[in-house]
Amino acid sequence: MLVVVTAVGAAILPSIQRTAVYNPEQTRGFVRIVLLKVERSTVFSDRGFAETSQKEIHAIPGFGFTYMVEALGSDPADNWHVGVNDDTVTANGQKLSQFKPENLAGGGLSSTHEYRNFDWAMLRQPEVTDPKRAKIIREWIRGMKSATGKLDLKIVAGFGKHKETFEFKGIPVD
């Protein structure tokens, strides 16, 4: 099978600057988070609108977040708490949700994966103490744009009685 993709009208410029160094890992109490991927994307859909009668396909901007949550210590790793929402993604102190197109409903998509069963492909696979105590979370929030090329992300995550807030500042998204 041969697949050819051609970008017409897109400016592909040589890279002038070096890629940004960024520490994607934080630990608070008994919870560790590692950011694996943050991406801007466009989804083509007729779903997720404020008016449910919408039938046309629209180009919907959004951000995707993939991260690992690891339960440290020996407490049972059950009752997981994970999540990013419309109000926890900011740029320059402003919630990106306030710039959401008016015809879109809030929200997005979310899925949780077992560490051992996750398709790592091009992503760096962080070492963990016990693969059974780690989850991979993929989230996409619709309607968000950032003109600054950077964003701040707040993730509330944990397990059992261990629930922590993690803040990642100045994540490059150019």
PDB file of C-alpha atoms in Angstrom:
ATOM      1  CA  MET A   1       0.000   0.000   0.000  1.00  0.00           C
ATOM      2  CA  LEU A   2       1.334   3.433  -0.935  1.00  0.00           C
ATOM      3  CA  VAL A   3       0.137   6.519   0.905  1.00  0.00           C
ATOM      4  CA  VAL A   4       1.104   9.967  -0.364  1.00  0.00           C
ATOM      5  CA  VAL A   5       0.320  13.119   1.594  1.00  0.00           C
ATOM      6  CA  THR A   6       0.816  16.504  -0.032  1.00  0.00           C
ATOM      7  CA  ALA A   7       0.413  19.798   1.834  1.00  0.00           C
ATOM      8  CA  VAL A   8      -0.734  22.387  -0.686  1.00  0.00           C
ATOM      9  CA  GLY A   9      -0.487  26.018   0.300  1.00  0.00           C
ATOM     10  CA  ALA A  10       1.345  25.267   3.536  1.00  0.00           C
ATOM     11  CA  ALA A  11       4.549  27.111   4.249  1.00  0.00           C
ATOM     12  CA  ILE A  12       7.223  24.707   5.379  1.00  0.00           C
ATOM     13  CA  LEU A  13      10.081  26.762   6.749  1.00  0.00           C
ATOM     14  CA  PRO A  14      13.486  25.548   7.824  1.00  0.00           C
ATOM     15  CA  SER A  15      13.942  25.370  11.573  1.00  0.00           C
ATOM     16  CA  ILE A  16      15.892  28.385  12.789  1.00  0.00           C
ATOM     17  CA  GLN A  17      15.741  27.850  16.531  1.00  0.00           C
ATOM     18  CA  ARG A  18      16.647  24.822  18.579  1.00  0.00           C
ATOM     19  CA  THR A  19      13.840  22.832  20.156  1.00  0.00           C
ATOM     20  CA  ALA A  20      12.839  23.878  23.669  1.00  0.00           C
ATOM     21  CA  VAL A  21      14.104  22.026  26.729  1.00  0.00           C
ATOM     22  CA  TYR A  22      11.208  21.296  29.091  1.00  0.00           C
ATOM     23  CA  ASN A  23      10.857  19.204  32.254  1.00  0.00           C
ATOM     24  CA  PRO A  24       7.618  17.212  31.781  1.00  0.00           C
ATOM     25  CA  GLU A  25       7.731  15.402  35.135  1.00  0.00           C
ATOM     26  CA  GLN A  26       6.393  16.312  38.598  1.00  0.00           C
ATOM     27  CA  THR A  27       5.870  14.377  41.831  1.00  0.00           C
ATOM     28  CA  ARG A  28       3.615  15.482  44.694  1.00  0.00           C
ATOM     29  CA  GLY A  29       3.106  13.247  47.700  1.00  0.00           C
ATOM     30  CA  PHE A  30       2.418   9.742  46.401  1.00  0.00           C
ATOM     31  CA  VAL A  31       1.508  10.790  42.844  1.00  0.00           C
ATOM     32  CA  ARG A  32       3.835  11.216  39.866  1.00  0.00           C
ATOM     33  CA  ILE A  33       2.849  12.745  36.519  1.00  0.00           C
ATOM     34  CA  VAL A  34       4.835  12.745  33.289  1.00  0.00           C
ATOM     35  CA  LEU A  35       3.576  14.777  30.318  1.00  0.00           C
ATOM     36  CA  LEU A  36       4.065  12.706  27.182  1.00  0.00           C
ATOM     37  CA  LYS A  37       2.454  14.836  24.488  1.00  0.00           C
ATOM     38  CA  VAL A  38       0.712  18.197  24.162  1.00  0.00           C
ATOM     39  CA  GLU A  39      -0.588  19.015  20.709  1.00  0.00           C
ATOM     40  CA  ARG A  40      -2.730  21.448  18.787  1.00  0.00           C
ATOM     41  CA  SER A  41      -5.143  19.783  16.430  1.00  0.00           C
ATOM     42  CA  THR A  42      -8.131  20.275  14.177  1.00  0.00           C
ATOM     43  CA  VAL A  43     -10.972  17.760  14.209  1.00  0.00           C
ATOM     44  CA  PHE A  44     -13.505  17.697  11.378  1.00  0.00           C
ATOM     45  CA  SER A  45     -16.918  16.922  12.839  1.00  0.00           C
ATOM     46  CA  ASP A  46     -20.611  17.725  13.014  1.00  0.00           C
ATOM     47  CA  ARG A  47     -20.709  16.935  16.775  1.00  0.00           C
ATOM     48  CA  GLY A  48     -20.066  18.932  19.932  1.00  0.00           C
ATOM     49  CA  PHE A  49     -22.085  22.021  19.084  1.00  0.00           C
ATOM     50  CA  ALA A  50     -24.287  24.118  21.355  1.00  0.00           C
ATOM     51  CA  GLU A  51     -27.155  23.577  18.898  1.00  0.00           C
ATOM     52  CA  THR A  52     -27.844  19.861  18.480  1.00  0.00           C
ATOM     53  CA  SER A  53     -29.362  20.360  15.017  1.00  0.00           C
ATOM     54  CA  GLN A  54     -25.912  21.141  13.530  1.00  0.00           C
ATOM     55  CA  LYS A  55     -25.375  18.924  10.469  1.00  0.00           C
ATOM     56  CA  GLU A  56     -22.501  20.604   8.621  1.00  0.00           C
ATOM     57  CA  ILE A  57     -18.918  19.459   9.077  1.00  0.00           C
ATOM     58  CA  HIS A  58     -16.772  22.070  10.827  1.00  0.00           C
ATOM     59  CA  ALA A  59     -13.025  22.406  11.433  1.00  0.00           C
ATOM     60  CA  ILE A  60     -12.854  22.374  15.239  1.00  0.00           C
ATOM     61  CA  PRO A  61      -9.623  23.510  16.931  1.00  0.00           C
ATOM     62  CA  GLY A  62      -8.452  21.875  20.119  1.00  0.00           C
ATOM     63  CA  PHE A  63      -5.589  20.698  22.282  1.00  0.00           C
ATOM     64  CA  GLY A  64      -4.664  17.118  23.065  1.00  0.00           C
ATOM     65  CA  PHE A  65      -2.872  16.011  26.225  1.00  0.00           C
ATOM     66  CA  THR A  66      -1.292  12.614  26.863  1.00  0.00           C
ATOM     67  CA  TYR A  67       0.255  11.982  30.258  1.00  0.00           C
ATOM     68  CA  MET A  68       1.172   9.199  32.653  1.00  0.00           C
ATOM     69  CA  VAL A  69      -0.033   9.064  36.257  1.00  0.00           C
ATOM     70  CA  GLU A  70       1.839   6.752  38.627  1.00  0.00           C
ATOM     71  CA  ALA A  71       0.711   5.706  42.114  1.00  0.00           C
ATOM     72  CA  LEU A  72       3.776   5.736  44.373  1.00  0.00           C
ATOM     73  CA  GLY A  73       4.040   4.043  47.754  1.00  0.00           C
ATOM     74  CA  SER A  74       2.164   0.931  48.825  1.00  0.00           C
ATOM     75  CA  ASP A  75      -1.452   2.107  49.277  1.00  0.00           C
ATOM     76  CA  PRO A  76      -3.888   0.284  46.952  1.00  0.00           C
ATOM     77  CA  ALA A  77      -3.827   1.889  43.489  1.00  0.00           C
ATOM     78  CA  ASP A  78      -7.579   2.107  43.022  1.00  0.00           C
ATOM     79  CA  ASN A  79     -10.215   4.817  42.597  1.00  0.00           C
ATOM     80  CA  TRP A  80      -8.094   6.859  40.170  1.00  0.00           C
ATOM     81  CA  HIS A  81      -8.687  10.625  39.873  1.00  0.00           C
ATOM     82  CA  VAL A  82      -7.493  12.188  36.630  1.00  0.00           C
ATOM     83  CA  GLY A  83      -8.476  15.112  34.537  1.00  0.00           C
ATOM     84  CA  VAL A  84      -7.980  18.259  32.572  1.00  0.00           C
ATOM     85  CA  ASN A  85     -10.997  20.435  31.838  1.00  0.00           C
ATOM     86  CA  ASP A  86     -11.906  23.601  29.952  1.00  0.00           C
ATOM     87  CA  ASP A  87     -10.916  25.826  32.869  1.00  0.00           C
ATOM     88  CA  THR A  88      -7.495  24.317  33.603  1.00  0.00           C
ATOM     89  CA  VAL A  89      -5.754  25.274  30.355  1.00  0.00           C
ATOM     90  CA  THR A  90      -4.465  28.853  30.290  1.00  0.00           C
ATOM     91  CA  ALA A  91      -2.120  31.144  28.361  1.00  0.00           C
ATOM     92  CA  ASN A  92      -0.750  34.308  29.950  1.00  0.00           C
ATOM     93  CA  GLY A  93      -3.103  33.774  32.894  1.00  0.00           C
ATOM     94  CA  GLN A  94      -6.243  33.696  30.735  1.00  0.00           C
ATOM     95  CA  LYS A  95      -8.435  30.609  30.441  1.00  0.00           C
ATOM     96  CA  LEU A  96      -8.422  29.446  26.835  1.00  0.00           C
ATOM     97  CA  SER A  97     -12.046  28.332  27.252  1.00  0.00           C
ATOM     98  CA  GLN A  98     -13.131  31.990  27.213  1.00  0.00           C
ATOM     99  CA  PHE A  99     -12.014  32.188  23.572  1.00  0.00           C
ATOM    100  CA  LYS A 100     -14.002  29.102  22.516  1.00  0.00           C
ATOM    101  CA  PRO A 101     -16.147  29.709  19.419  1.00  0.00           C
ATOM    102  CA  GLU A 102     -19.688  30.530  20.575  1.00  0.00           C
ATOM    103  CA  ASN A 103     -21.322  27.732  18.565  1.00  0.00           C
ATOM    104  CA  LEU A 104     -19.315  24.985  20.320  1.00  0.00           C
ATOM    105  CA  ALA A 105     -20.261  23.185  23.497  1.00  0.00           C
ATOM    106  CA  GLY A 106     -17.471  22.689  26.032  1.00  0.00           C
ATOM    107  CA  GLY A 107     -15.799  19.385  26.682  1.00  0.00           C
ATOM    108  CA  GLY A 108     -13.948  16.894  24.565  1.00  0.00           C
ATOM    109  CA  LEU A 109     -12.738  13.310  24.743  1.00  0.00           C
ATOM    110  CA  SER A 110     -10.882  11.309  27.363  1.00  0.00           C
ATOM    111  CA  SER A 111      -9.543   7.769  27.634  1.00  0.00           C
ATOM    112  CA  THR A 112      -7.479   5.827  30.170  1.00  0.00           C
ATOM    113  CA  HIS A 113      -5.003   3.105  29.199  1.00  0.00           C
ATOM    114  CA  GLU A 114      -3.005   0.501  31.082  1.00  0.00           C
ATOM    115  CA  TYR A 115       0.728   1.253  31.068  1.00  0.00           C
ATOM    116  CA  ARG A 116       1.668  -2.180  29.663  1.00  0.00           C
ATOM    117  CA  ASN A 117      -0.947  -2.079  26.886  1.00  0.00           C
ATOM    118  CA  PHE A 118      -0.354   1.476  25.664  1.00  0.00           C
ATOM    119  CA  ASP A 119       0.944   1.990  22.110  1.00  0.00           C
ATOM    120  CA  TRP A 120       4.059   4.052  22.852  1.00  0.00           C
ATOM    121  CA  ALA A 121       5.020   4.556  19.159  1.00  0.00           C
ATOM    122  CA  MET A 122       7.165   7.741  19.128  1.00  0.00           C
ATOM    123  CA  LEU A 123       6.543   8.683  22.758  1.00  0.00           C
ATOM    124  CA  ARG A 124       9.194   8.323  25.434  1.00  0.00           C
ATOM    125  CA  GLN A 125       8.203   5.495  27.781  1.00  0.00           C
ATOM    126  CA  PRO A 126       8.988   6.602  31.349  1.00  0.00           C
ATOM    127  CA  GLU A 127      10.313   3.986  33.732  1.00  0.00           C
ATOM    128  CA  VAL A 128       7.897   3.096  36.530  1.00  0.00           C
ATOM    129  CA  THR A 129       8.223   1.231  39.807  1.00  0.00           C
ATOM    130  CA  ASP A 130       5.342  -1.126  38.981  1.00  0.00           C
ATOM    131  CA  PRO A 131       3.491  -1.020  35.614  1.00  0.00           C
ATOM    132  CA  LYS A 132       0.263  -2.074  37.379  1.00  0.00           C
ATOM    133  CA  ARG A 133       0.388   1.204  39.345  1.00  0.00           C
ATOM    134  CA  ALA A 134       0.577   3.497  36.294  1.00  0.00           C
ATOM    135  CA  LYS A 135      -2.095   4.736  33.869  1.00  0.00           C
ATOM    136  CA  ILE A 136      -1.829   6.639  30.605  1.00  0.00           C
ATOM    137  CA  ILE A 137      -4.444   9.356  30.099  1.00  0.00           C
ATOM    138  CA  ARG A 138      -5.343  10.852  26.709  1.00  0.00           C
ATOM    139  CA  GLU A 139      -7.554  13.927  26.618  1.00  0.00           C
ATOM    140  CA  TRP A 140      -8.663  16.331  23.922  1.00  0.00           C
ATOM    141  CA  ILE A 141     -10.491  19.589  24.656  1.00  0.00           C
ATOM    142  CA  ARG A 142     -12.399  21.189  21.793  1.00  0.00           C
ATOM    143  CA  GLY A 143     -12.562  24.838  20.835  1.00  0.00           C
ATOM    144  CA  MET A 144      -9.224  25.949  22.245  1.00  0.00           C
ATOM    145  CA  LYS A 145      -6.589  28.073  20.525  1.00  0.00           C
ATOM    146  CA  SER A 146      -3.454  29.772  21.823  1.00  0.00           C
ATOM    147  CA  ALA A 147      -1.896  32.670  19.953  1.00  0.00           C
ATOM    148  CA  THR A 148       1.103  32.773  22.285  1.00  0.00           C
ATOM    149  CA  GLY A 149       2.759  29.487  21.279  1.00  0.00           C
ATOM    150  CA  LYS A 150       2.805  28.468  24.947  1.00  0.00           C
ATOM    151  CA  LEU A 151       0.201  27.302  27.427  1.00  0.00           C
ATOM    152  CA  ASP A 152      -0.130  26.464  31.092  1.00  0.00           C
ATOM    153  CA  LEU A 153      -1.821  23.258  32.184  1.00  0.00           C
ATOM    154  CA  LYS A 154      -3.284  22.243  35.530  1.00  0.00           C
ATOM    155  CA  ILE A 155      -3.967  18.535  36.084  1.00  0.00           C
ATOM    156  CA  VAL A 156      -5.718  17.120  39.135  1.00  0.00           C
ATOM    157  CA  ALA A 157      -4.689  13.492  39.528  1.00  0.00           C
ATOM    158  CA  GLY A 158      -4.208  10.740  42.054  1.00  0.00           C
ATOM    159  CA  PHE A 159      -5.658   7.580  43.509  1.00  0.00           C
ATOM    160  CA  GLY A 160      -7.573   6.584  46.624  1.00  0.00           C
ATOM    161  CA  LYS A 161      -7.064   9.300  49.254  1.00  0.00           C
ATOM    162  CA  HIS A 162      -4.043  10.731  47.391  1.00  0.00           C
ATOM    163  CA  LYS A 163      -5.268  13.527  45.096  1.00  0.00           C
ATOM    164  CA  GLU A 164      -2.820  16.224  43.977  1.00  0.00           C
ATOM    165  CA  THR A 165      -2.780  19.280  41.707  1.00  0.00           C
ATOM    166  CA  PHE A 166       0.031  19.611  39.176  1.00  0.00           C
ATOM    167  CA  GLU A 167       0.795  22.815  37.275  1.00  0.00           C
ATOM    168  CA  PHE A 168       2.917  22.854  34.138  1.00  0.00           C
ATOM    169  CA  LYS A 169       3.830  26.379  32.997  1.00  0.00           C
ATOM    170  CA  GLY A 170       4.966  27.646  29.608  1.00  0.00           C
ATOM    171  CA  ILE A 171       4.504  24.426  27.634  1.00  0.00           C
ATOM    172  CA  PRO A 172       5.687  25.127  24.065  1.00  0.00           C
ATOM    173  CA  VAL A 173       2.976  24.378  21.468  1.00  0.00           C
ATOM    174  CA  ASP A 174       4.314  26.018  18.275  1.00  0.00           C
TER     175      ASP A 174
END
